[in-house]
Coordinates of C-alpha atoms in Angstrom, one line a residue:
X1 CA 29.8 19.9 4.6
X2 CA 28.2 22.6 2.5
X3 CA 27.3 19.9 -0.1
X4 CA 25.6 17.7 2.4
X5 CA 23.8 20.6 4.0
X6 CA 22.6 21.8 0.5
X7 CA 21.3 18.3 -0.2
X8 CA 19.1 18.4 2.9
X9 CA 17.8 21.9 2.1
X10 CA 17.1 20.8 -1.4
X11 CA 14.8 18.1 -0.1
X12 CA 12.8 20.8 1.6
X13 CA 12.3 22.9 -1.5
X14 CA 8.7 23.4 -2.8
X15 CA 8.1 21.4 -6.1
X16 CA 5.4 22.7 -8.4
X17 CA 2.6 20.1 -9.0
X18 CA -0.1 20.4 -11.7
X19 CA -3.3 21.8 -10.2
X20 CA -6.3 19.3 -10.0
X21 CA -9.5 20.2 -11.9
X22 CA -11.6 19.2 -8.8
X23 CA -11.2 20.8 -5.4
X24 CA -12.5 17.7 -3.6
X25 CA -12.0 13.9 -3.8
X26 CA -15.0 11.6 -4.3
X27 CA -14.2 9.4 -1.3
X28 CA -11.4 8.5 1.0
X29 CA -10.7 5.3 3.0
X30 CA -10.8 6.1 6.8
X31 CA -9.3 4.3 9.8
X32 CA -8.2 5.8 13.1
X33 CA -4.5 6.4 12.9
X34 CA -2.8 4.6 15.8
X35 CA 0.7 5.4 17.1
X36 CA 3.6 3.4 15.6
X37 CA 4.4 2.2 19.2
X38 CA 1.0 0.4 19.9
X39 CA 1.3 -2.2 17.2
X40 CA -0.7 -5.3 18.2
X41 CA -2.8 -3.5 20.7
X42 CA -6.1 -1.5 20.1
X43 CA -6.5 1.1 22.8
X44 CA -9.9 2.8 23.1
X45 CA -10.5 5.7 20.7
X46 CA -12.0 8.9 22.1
X47 CA -14.9 10.4 20.3
X48 CA -13.2 13.8 20.4
X49 CA -10.2 12.3 18.5
X50 CA -12.4 10.7 15.9
X51 CA -14.3 13.9 15.3
X52 CA -11.1 15.8 15.0
X53 CA -9.8 13.3 12.4
X54 CA -13.0 13.4 10.4
X55 CA -13.1 17.2 10.5
X56 CA -9.7 17.4 8.9
X57 CA -11.1 15.5 5.9
X58 CA -14.0 17.9 5.2
X59 CA -11.9 20.2 2.9
X60 CA -10.8 17.1 1.0
X61 CA -14.0 15.1 0.6
X62 CA -17.6 14.6 1.7
X63 CA -17.4 10.7 1.7
X64 CA -15.4 8.1 3.6
X65 CA -15.0 4.3 3.3
X66 CA -14.7 2.1 6.3
X67 CA -13.9 -1.6 6.1
X68 CA -15.8 -3.3 8.9
X69 CA -18.9 -2.9 11.0
X70 CA -17.5 -4.0 14.3
X71 CA -18.3 -1.7 17.3
X72 CA -15.0 0.1 17.0
X73 CA -15.7 1.1 13.4
X74 CA -19.3 1.8 14.0
X75 CA -18.4 4.7 16.3
X76 CA -17.6 6.6 13.2
X77 CA -21.2 6.7 11.9
X78 CA -22.8 9.1 14.3
X79 CA -19.9 11.5 13.9
X80 CA -20.1 11.2 10.1
X81 CA -23.8 12.1 10.2
X82 CA -23.0 15.0 12.4
X83 CA -20.4 16.3 10.0
X84 CA -22.4 15.6 6.8
X85 CA -20.2 12.9 5.5
X86 CA -21.5 10.0 3.5
X87 CA -20.2 6.5 4.3
X88 CA -19.3 3.4 2.1
X89 CA -19.8 0.8 4.9
X90 CA -17.9 -2.4 4.9
X91 CA -18.7 -5.9 6.1
X92 CA -15.5 -7.9 6.7
X93 CA -15.9 -11.3 5.1
X94 CA -13.3 -14.1 5.6
X95 CA -13.2 -17.9 6.1
X96 CA -14.7 -17.7 9.6
X97 CA -18.4 -18.0 8.9
X98 CA -19.5 -16.9 12.4
X99 CA -17.6 -13.6 12.4
X100 CA -18.4 -12.9 8.8
X101 CA -22.2 -13.3 9.4
X102 CA -22.0 -11.2 12.5
X103 CA -20.3 -8.4 10.7
X104 CA -22.7 -8.6 7.8
X105 CA -25.7 -8.4 10.2
X106 CA -24.1 -5.4 11.9
X107 CA -23.5 -3.7 8.6
X108 CA -27.1 -4.2 7.5
X109 CA -28.4 -2.9 10.8
X110 CA -26.2 0.1 10.7
X111 CA -27.3 1.0 7.1
X112 CA -31.0 0.9 8.4
X113 CA -30.1 3.0 11.5
X114 CA -28.3 5.7 9.5
X115 CA -30.3 6.3 6.3
X116 CA -28.8 9.0 4.1
X117 CA -25.4 8.6 5.7
X118 CA -24.6 5.0 4.7
X119 CA -24.9 5.1 0.9
X120 CA -23.6 1.6 0.0
X121 CA -22.4 -1.7 1.5
X122 CA -19.0 -3.1 0.5
X123 CA -19.4 -6.8 1.4
X124 CA -15.8 -8.2 1.5
X125 CA -12.5 -6.7 0.7
X126 CA -10.1 -8.6 -1.7
X127 CA -11.5 -11.9 -0.5
X128 CA -10.9 -13.6 -3.9
X129 CA -7.6 -11.6 -4.4
X130 CA -6.0 -13.2 -1.4
X131 CA -7.8 -16.5 -1.9
X132 CA -9.6 -16.2 1.5
X133 CA -12.4 -18.4 0.2
X134 CA -13.7 -19.8 -3.1
X135 CA -16.2 -17.8 -5.0
X136 CA -18.9 -20.4 -4.4
X137 CA -18.7 -19.7 -0.7
X138 CA -18.6 -16.0 -1.2
X139 CA -21.7 -15.5 -3.5
X140 CA -24.3 -16.4 -0.7
X141 CA -23.0 -13.5 1.4
X142 CA -23.5 -11.1 -1.5
X143 CA -27.0 -12.5 -2.3
X144 CA -28.0 -12.2 1.4
X145 CA -26.7 -8.6 1.5
X146 CA -28.7 -7.6 -1.6
X147 CA -31.8 -9.2 -0.2
X148 CA -31.7 -7.5 3.1
X149 CA -29.8 -4.2 2.5
X150 CA -31.6 -0.9 2.0
X151 CA -28.6 0.4 0.0
X152 CA -26.7 -0.8 -3.1
X153 CA -24.2 -3.7 -2.5
X154 CA -20.8 -4.5 -4.0
X155 CA -17.6 -6.3 -3.2
X156 CA -14.1 -4.7 -3.5
X157 CA -11.7 -6.7 -5.5
X158 CA -8.6 -6.0 -7.6
X159 CA -9.7 -5.1 -11.1
X160 CA -8.2 -8.1 -12.7
X161 CA -10.2 -10.4 -10.4
X162 CA -13.5 -9.0 -11.9
X163 CA -12.3 -10.1 -15.3
X164 CA -11.4 -13.5 -13.9
X165 CA -14.7 -14.0 -12.2
X166 CA -17.3 -12.1 -14.3
X167 CA -20.1 -13.9 -12.6
X168 CA -19.5 -11.6 -9.6
X169 CA -21.3 -8.8 -11.5
X170 CA -24.6 -10.7 -11.4
X171 CA -24.6 -10.7 -7.6
X172 CA -23.7 -7.0 -7.0
X173 CA -25.4 -3.7 -7.7
X174 CA -22.2 -2.0 -8.9
X175 CA -18.5 -2.9 -9.5
X176 CA -16.0 -2.1 -6.8
X177 CA -12.5 -2.3 -8.4
X178 CA -9.1 -1.7 -6.8
X179 CA -6.6 -0.2 -9.1
X180 CA -3.2 0.2 -7.4
X181 CA -0.3 0.5 -9.9
X182 CA 2.3 0.5 -7.1
X183 CA 1.2 -3.1 -6.2
X184 CA 0.0 -4.2 -9.6
X185 CA 3.1 -3.8 -11.6
X186 CA 6.3 -1.8 -12.0
X187 CA 5.5 1.5 -13.8
X188 CA 8.5 3.3 -15.1
X189 CA 7.1 6.8 -14.7
X190 CA 4.1 8.6 -13.0
X191 CA 2.3 9.1 -16.4
X192 CA 2.6 5.4 -16.9
X193 CA 1.1 4.7 -13.5
X194 CA -1.9 7.0 -14.3
X195 CA -2.2 5.4 -17.7
X196 CA -2.4 2.0 -16.0
X197 CA -5.4 3.3 -14.0
X198 CA -7.1 4.5 -17.1
X199 CA -6.4 1.3 -19.1
X200 CA -7.6 -1.0 -16.2
X201 CA -10.8 0.9 -15.7
X202 CA -11.5 0.9 -19.5
X203 CA -11.1 -2.9 -19.6
X204 CA -13.6 -3.3 -16.7
X205 CA -16.0 -0.9 -18.5
X206 CA -15.8 -2.9 -21.7
X207 CA -16.3 -6.2 -19.9
X208 CA -19.4 -4.9 -17.9
X209 CA -21.1 -2.4 -20.2
X210 CA -23.8 -0.4 -18.4
X211 CA -22.8 -1.5 -14.9
X212 CA -21.9 1.3 -12.5
X213 CA -18.3 1.2 -11.5
X214 CA -16.5 2.6 -8.4
X215 CA -12.7 2.7 -8.2
X216 CA -12.9 1.4 -4.6
X217 CA -9.2 1.9 -4.0
X218 CA -6.4 3.8 -5.7
X219 CA -3.5 5.8 -4.4
X220 CA 0.3 6.1 -4.1
X221 CA 2.6 5.8 -1.0
X222 CA 4.8 8.6 0.2
X223 CA 7.7 6.4 1.2
X224 CA 9.2 3.0 1.0
X225 CA 10.8 0.8 -1.7
X226 CA 10.8 2.0 -5.3
X227 CA 8.9 0.0 -7.9
X228 CA 10.1 0.1 -11.5
X229 CA 11.8 3.4 -12.2
X230 CA 9.4 5.4 -9.9
X231 CA 10.1 5.8 -6.2
X232 CA 7.4 6.7 -3.6
X233 CA 7.5 10.1 -2.2
X234 CA 5.3 13.1 -1.1
X235 CA 5.7 14.9 -4.5
X236 CA 5.0 11.6 -6.4
X237 CA 2.0 11.0 -4.1
X238 CA 0.7 14.6 -4.8
X239 CA 1.1 14.2 -8.5
X240 CA -0.7 10.9 -8.5
X241 CA -3.6 12.1 -6.4
X242 CA -4.1 15.1 -8.6
X243 CA -3.7 13.1 -11.7
X244 CA -6.4 10.6 -10.7
X245 CA -8.6 13.5 -9.8
X246 CA -8.1 14.8 -13.3
X247 CA -9.0 11.5 -14.8
X248 CA -12.1 11.2 -12.7
X249 CA -13.2 14.7 -13.8
X250 CA -12.5 13.9 -17.5
X251 CA -14.3 10.5 -17.5
X252 CA -16.9 11.1 -14.8
X253 CA -15.5 8.3 -12.6
X254 CA -16.3 7.7 -9.0
X255 CA -13.1 7.2 -7.0
X256 CA -12.1 6.3 -3.5
X257 CA -8.6 7.2 -2.5
X258 CA -6.6 5.0 -0.1
X259 CA -6.2 6.4 2.4
X260 CA -6.9 9.3 4.8
X261 CA -4.2 8.6 7.5
X262 CA -1.0 6.6 7.5
X263 CA -1.4 3.2 9.2
X264 CA 1.9 2.2 10.9
X265 CA 0.7 -1.4 11.5
X266 CA 0.9 -2.1 7.8
X267 CA 4.7 -1.6 7.9
X268 CA 5.0 -5.1 9.3
X269 CA 3.3 -7.1 6.4
X270 CA 4.0 -4.6 3.6
X271 CA 7.2 -2.8 4.4
X272 CA 7.6 1.0 4.9
X273 CA 5.4 1.7 1.8
X274 CA 2.4 -0.1 3.4
X275 CA 2.2 2.5 6.1
X276 CA 2.6 5.6 4.1
X277 CA -0.5 5.8 1.8
X278 CA -2.3 8.5 3.9
X279 CA -3.0 12.1 2.8
X280 CA -2.1 12.8 6.5
X281 CA 0.6 11.1 8.5
X282 CA -0.4 9.2 11.7
X283 CA -0.1 12.4 13.8
X284 CA -2.6 14.2 11.6
X285 CA -0.1 16.4 9.7
X286 CA -1.0 16.9 6.0
X287 CA 1.7 15.7 3.6
X288 CA 0.7 18.2 0.9
X289 CA -2.1 20.5 0.1
X290 CA -4.8 19.7 -2.5
X291 CA -3.5 22.6 -4.5
X292 CA -0.2 24.3 -4.7
X293 CA 3.4 23.0 -4.5
X294 CA 4.5 19.9 -2.6
X295 CA 7.7 19.4 -0.6
X296 CA 9.8 16.2 -1.1
X297 CA 10.7 15.8 2.6
X298 CA 9.0 17.9 5.3
X299 CA 11.5 16.7 8.0
X300 CA 14.6 17.9 6.2
X301 CA 15.8 19.9 9.2
X302 CA 16.9 16.7 11.0
X303 CA 19.5 15.6 8.5
X304 CA 20.6 19.2 8.1
X305 CA 21.2 19.4 11.9
X306 CA 23.2 16.1 12.1
X307 CA 25.2 17.2 9.1
X308 CA 26.1 20.5 10.6
X309 CA 26.7 19.1 14.1
X310 CA 29.0 16.3 13.1
X311 CA 30.6 18.4 10.4
X312 CA 31.5 21.2 12.8
X313 CA 32.7 18.8 15.4
X314 CA 34.9 17.0 12.9
X315 CA 36.4 20.3 11.8
X316 CA 37.0 21.3 15.4
X317 CA 38.4 17.9 16.4
X318 CA 40.6 17.0 13.5
X319 CA 41.1 20.2 11.4
X320 CA 44.0 20.3 9.0
X321 CA 46.0 17.6 10.8
X322 CA 43.6 15.0 9.7
X323 CA 41.7 16.5 6.8
X324 CA 40.3 13.2 5.5
X325 CA 38.5 12.6 8.8
X326 CA 37.3 16.3 8.9
X327 CA 35.9 15.9 5.4
X328 CA 34.2 12.6 6.1
X329 CA 32.5 13.9 9.3
X330 CA 29.6 15.8 7.6
X331 CA 29.0 12.9 5.2
X332 CA 28.6 10.5 8.1
X333 CA 26.4 13.1 9.8
X334 CA 24.1 13.3 6.8
X335 CA 23.9 9.5 6.7
X336 CA 22.9 9.3 10.3
X337 CA 20.3 12.0 9.8
X338 CA 18.6 10.2 6.8
X339 CA 18.9 6.9 8.6
X340 CA 16.9 8.4 11.5
X341 CA 14.1 9.5 9.1
X342 CA 14.0 6.0 7.6
X343 CA 13.8 4.3 11.0
X344 CA 11.0 6.7 12.0
X345 CA 9.0 5.4 9.0
X346 CA 10.0 1.8 9.7
X347 CA 9.1 1.5 13.4
X348 CA 5.9 -0.5 14.3
X349 CA 5.7 -1.5 17.9
X350 CA 8.1 -1.4 20.8
X351 CA 10.3 -4.2 19.5
X352 CA 11.1 -2.4 16.3
X353 CA 11.5 0.8 18.3
X354 CA 14.2 -0.8 20.5
X355 CA 15.9 -2.3 17.4
X356 CA 15.8 1.1 15.7
X357 CA 17.6 2.8 18.7
X358 CA 20.2 0.0 18.7
X359 CA 20.8 0.4 15.0
X360 CA 21.0 4.2 15.4
X361 CA 23.4 3.8 18.3
X362 CA 25.5 1.4 16.3
X363 CA 25.7 3.8 13.5
X364 CA 26.8 6.7 15.7
X365 CA 29.5 4.5 17.3
X366 CA 30.8 3.4 13.9
X367 CA 30.8 6.9 12.7
X368 CA 32.9 8.0 15.7
X369 CA 35.3 5.1 15.6
X370 CA 35.6 5.2 11.8
X371 CA 36.6 8.9 12.0
X372 CA 39.1 8.2 14.8
X373 CA 40.7 5.3 12.9
X374 CA 40.9 7.4 9.8
X375 CA 42.5 10.3 11.6
X376 CA 45.1 8.0 13.2
X377 CA 45.7 5.9 10.1
X378 CA 44.5 2.9 12.0
X379 CA 42.4 -0.1 10.9
X380 CA 39.3 -1.7 12.4
X381 CA 40.1 -5.5 12.5
X382 CA 36.9 -7.4 11.6
X383 CA 36.6 -11.1 12.8
X384 CA 34.9 -13.8 10.7
X385 CA 31.4 -14.7 11.9
X386 CA 32.6 -18.2 13.1
X387 CA 35.1 -16.6 15.5
X388 CA 32.2 -14.9 17.4
X389 CA 30.1 -18.1 17.1
X390 CA 32.9 -20.0 18.8
X391 CA 32.2 -18.0 22.0
X392 CA 28.7 -19.4 22.3
X393 CA 29.5 -20.9 25.7
X394 CA 30.2 -17.5 27.1
X395 CA 27.4 -15.0 26.2
X396 CA 29.1 -12.2 28.0
X397 CA 32.2 -12.6 25.8
X398 CA 29.9 -12.5 22.7
X399 CA 28.4 -9.2 23.9
X400 CA 31.8 -7.7 24.6
X401 CA 33.1 -8.9 21.3
X402 CA 30.2 -7.4 19.4
X403 CA 30.5 -4.1 21.3
X404 CA 34.0 -3.6 19.7
X405 CA 34.0 -1.8 16.3
X406 CA 35.3 -4.8 14.5
X407 CA 32.6 -7.0 16.1
X408 CA 29.9 -4.5 15.2
X409 CA 31.0 -4.6 11.6
X410 CA 30.9 -8.4 11.7
X411 CA 27.4 -8.2 12.9
X412 CA 26.4 -5.7 10.2
X413 CA 28.0 -8.0 7.5
X414 CA 26.0 -11.0 8.7
X415 CA 22.8 -8.9 8.8
X416 CA 23.4 -7.6 5.2
X417 CA 23.9 -11.2 4.0
X418 CA 20.7 -12.3 5.6
X419 CA 18.8 -9.4 4.0
X420 CA 20.3 -10.4 0.6
X421 CA 19.2 -14.0 1.1
X422 CA 15.7 -12.9 2.3
X423 CA 15.3 -11.1 -1.1
X424 CA 15.8 -14.4 -3.0
X425 CA 13.1 -16.0 -0.7
X426 CA 10.3 -13.5 -0.7
X427 CA 11.6 -10.4 -2.6
X428 CA 12.7 -7.2 -1.1
X429 CA 10.2 -5.4 1.2
X430 CA 12.5 -2.5 1.8
X431 CA 16.1 -1.4 0.9
X432 CA 18.1 -0.9 4.1
X433 CA 20.8 1.2 2.4
X434 CA 20.4 4.1 4.9
X435 CA 20.6 1.8 7.9
X436 CA 24.0 0.3 6.9
X437 CA 25.5 3.2 5.0
X438 CA 27.6 4.7 7.8
X439 CA 29.0 1.2 8.9
X440 CA 29.6 0.4 5.3
X441 CA 31.6 3.5 4.8
X442 CA 33.6 3.0 7.9
X443 CA 34.3 -0.6 6.8
X444 CA 35.4 0.4 3.3
X445 CA 37.8 3.0 4.5
X446 CA 39.2 1.5 7.7
X447 CA 38.2 -2.1 7.9
X448 CA 40.5 -5.1 7.5
X449 CA 39.9 -8.8 7.9
X450 CA 41.5 -9.9 11.2
X451 CA 42.7 -13.1 9.7
X452 CA 42.6 -13.1 5.9
X453 CA 42.0 -16.6 4.5
X454 CA 40.0 -18.5 1.9
X455 CA 36.9 -18.8 3.9
X456 CA 36.9 -15.1 4.8
X457 CA 37.3 -14.2 1.2
X458 CA 34.5 -16.6 0.2
X459 CA 32.2 -15.0 2.8
X460 CA 33.1 -11.5 1.5
X461 CA 32.5 -12.6 -2.1
X462 CA 29.1 -14.1 -1.2
X463 CA 28.2 -10.9 0.5
X464 CA 29.4 -8.7 -2.4
X465 CA 27.3 -10.7 -4.9
X466 CA 24.2 -9.8 -3.0
X467 CA 24.4 -6.3 -4.5
X468 CA 24.2 -7.4 -8.2
X469 CA 21.6 -9.9 -7.2
X470 CA 19.4 -7.0 -5.9
X471 CA 19.9 -5.0 -9.0
X472 CA 18.9 -7.9 -11.1
X473 CA 15.7 -8.5 -9.1
X474 CA 14.8 -4.8 -9.6
X475 CA 15.3 -5.0 -13.3
X476 CA 18.3 -2.6 -13.1
X477 CA 16.1 0.5 -13.1
X478 CA 15.7 1.1 -9.3
X479 CA 18.2 3.6 -7.9
X480 CA 17.6 2.2 -4.4
X481 CA 18.9 -1.2 -5.5
X482 CA 22.1 0.3 -6.9
X483 CA 22.6 2.2 -3.5
X484 CA 22.1 -1.1 -1.7
X485 CA 24.7 -2.8 -3.9
X486 CA 27.2 0.0 -3.0
X487 CA 26.5 -0.5 0.7
X488 CA 26.9 -4.3 0.5
X489 CA 30.1 -3.9 -1.4
X490 CA 31.4 -1.5 1.2
X491 CA 30.7 -4.0 3.9
X492 CA 32.3 -6.9 1.9
X493 CA 35.4 -5.0 0.9
X494 CA 37.5 -5.6 4.1
X495 CA 37.0 -9.4 3.7
X496 CA 38.2 -9.2 0.1
X497 CA 41.6 -7.7 0.9
X498 CA 44.5 -8.6 3.2
X499 CA 45.3 -6.5 6.3
X500 CA 47.9 -3.8 5.5
X501 CA 51.3 -4.6 7.0
X502 CA 52.2 -2.4 9.9
X503 CA 48.7 -1.1 10.5
X504 CA 48.3 0.0 14.1
X505 CA 45.6 -1.2 16.4
X506 CA 42.5 0.8 17.0
X507 CA 43.2 2.3 20.3
X508 CA 45.8 2.4 23.2
X509 CA 43.3 0.7 25.5
X510 CA 42.9 -2.0 22.9
X511 CA 46.7 -2.5 22.9
X512 CA 46.7 -2.8 26.7
X513 CA 43.8 -5.3 26.6
X514 CA 45.5 -7.2 23.8
X515 CA 48.8 -7.6 25.7
X516 CA 46.9 -8.8 28.7
X517 CA 45.0 -11.1 26.5
X518 CA 48.1 -12.6 25.0
X519 CA 49.4 -13.4 28.5
X520 CA 46.0 -14.8 29.5
X521 CA 46.0 -17.0 26.3
X522 CA 49.4 -18.4 27.0
X523 CA 48.6 -19.2 30.7
X524 CA 45.2 -20.7 29.7
X525 CA 46.8 -23.0 27.1
X526 CA 49.4 -24.1 29.7
X527 CA 46.6 -25.0 32.1
X528 CA 44.1 -26.7 29.8
X529 CA 43.1 -27.3 26.3
X530 CA 39.4 -28.0 27.1
X531 CA 36.7 -26.2 25.1
X532 CA 35.7 -24.1 28.1
X533 CA 39.3 -22.8 28.5
X534 CA 39.5 -22.2 24.8
X535 CA 36.3 -20.2 24.9
X536 CA 37.7 -18.2 27.9
X537 CA 40.9 -17.5 26.0
X538 CA 38.9 -16.4 23.0
X539 CA 36.7 -14.1 25.1
X540 CA 39.8 -12.4 26.4
X541 CA 41.4 -12.0 22.9
X542 CA 38.3 -11.3 20.8
X543 CA 37.4 -8.1 22.5
X544 CA 40.5 -6.2 21.5
X545 CA 41.4 -5.7 17.9
X546 CA 44.0 -8.6 17.8
X547 CA 41.7 -11.3 16.7
X548 CA 44.5 -13.7 15.5
X549 CA 45.2 -15.2 19.0
X550 CA 41.5 -15.8 19.4
X551 CA 41.3 -17.6 16.2
X552 CA 44.2 -19.8 17.1
X553 CA 42.4 -20.8 20.2
X554 CA 39.2 -21.5 18.3
X555 CA 38.3 -24.8 16.6
X556 CA 39.7 -25.0 13.1
X557 CA 37.4 -23.0 10.8
X558 CA 39.6 -22.1 7.9

């Protein structure tokens, strides 16, 4: 318990970070931070909230970048003028000509209405990067903007796109280049990421000598999946921001940092990392100061509390008579606490919030039943997926089956396999090691296959191979991938070994239900062998821990 508690406290220690030579950033991308629970809806924004959010940025910068000129974004301009902030105003250009022209007209009108506040127009954001439209259709927008705009005009694209389409430079007043090492490659260290920024900008400078250049986006996330040998984090984010500020001071660069506030909606298309690029979280709390030490995890008291609570409960409940369960309790408590923090960063909308609560509840249930089984030297009998699928005629029986510890573990195994298969299709967006860690630990220590057989072992082998596959995709240097491989192996382990002879059932109530189920199974077979009666028989037998009678009543699967 002391080790797990020390780990949580260690995550809250101040870490020294080199001081930046500048006390302010050149510019910061700004968008109103919406709650993680309002994904898909855009509630009205109060002027007082916007003013408070912009005021927080004054110690950091005197310039903001906004990406559109629609009425919602335009509300920022009078407040920016009031607070003395300069604005890089965006016009959102896409394949829809009517909305693109409307946003461009609005941007030009706002630039004329707020002289001295709007300092440049950014006409389009990564239009060519995401192949929203061909360059021939894009250039007329840039030419029209330069003809009508009272301020300089550019387009923001990934730096490599400027090298691919050098003709863009003839249609803008300055270069707007995005340099994002986290998305562009797989840096093995933070110095390598900063060197990538420097190298990329030097390539653009050599290709367009004499052309003014703005780093229109650069930054680092404070959470999410690791890339290369470097994981996102608040300390890493602080080091990157200060490192970029040092490069800007050394070379005289203009930079725009992405972004001011975390945007939870980005967690859907980009994973956890997409929603954690802000200097402030979505509630307006700063992640680190512009100077001074940074803390790896500001929310460390939560895993500390769960570690102590479950550890003390395990010591009181089991003590010396079941020392293995007592020793495992604080470990499971720590895993539940860190899982809670991951799910807080993962939630985007009410649907994900409900799923997060279900996952957290499942982990707590598995922690409790795993400790109980370990203390009583019992096993959790895990059915094969096709045994649960055989109950499709009776949804209530499926729900009761999955509510049992063995059924829950079966569900976790299927979910882990789907996540592994998803990696092969589109690559990993996040590693869900913390979500499945406590069920995997319970499965590895107390789980057994309800009916060992060739198909169960093949399913377990396929699941176990998902771990090495993730390691291979990551290049073997991502610690998160190795942790995921251990979690997957823990879930697969019960399917790769036979049930121990003489192992007792999970609980007394399960024994009672099991004996009742045996009698019900015998009577149902005597009455009928129809699929409906077989499903009913399985429903009665699948909920207790004795899955073998249910499998006998199921269609042949193995």
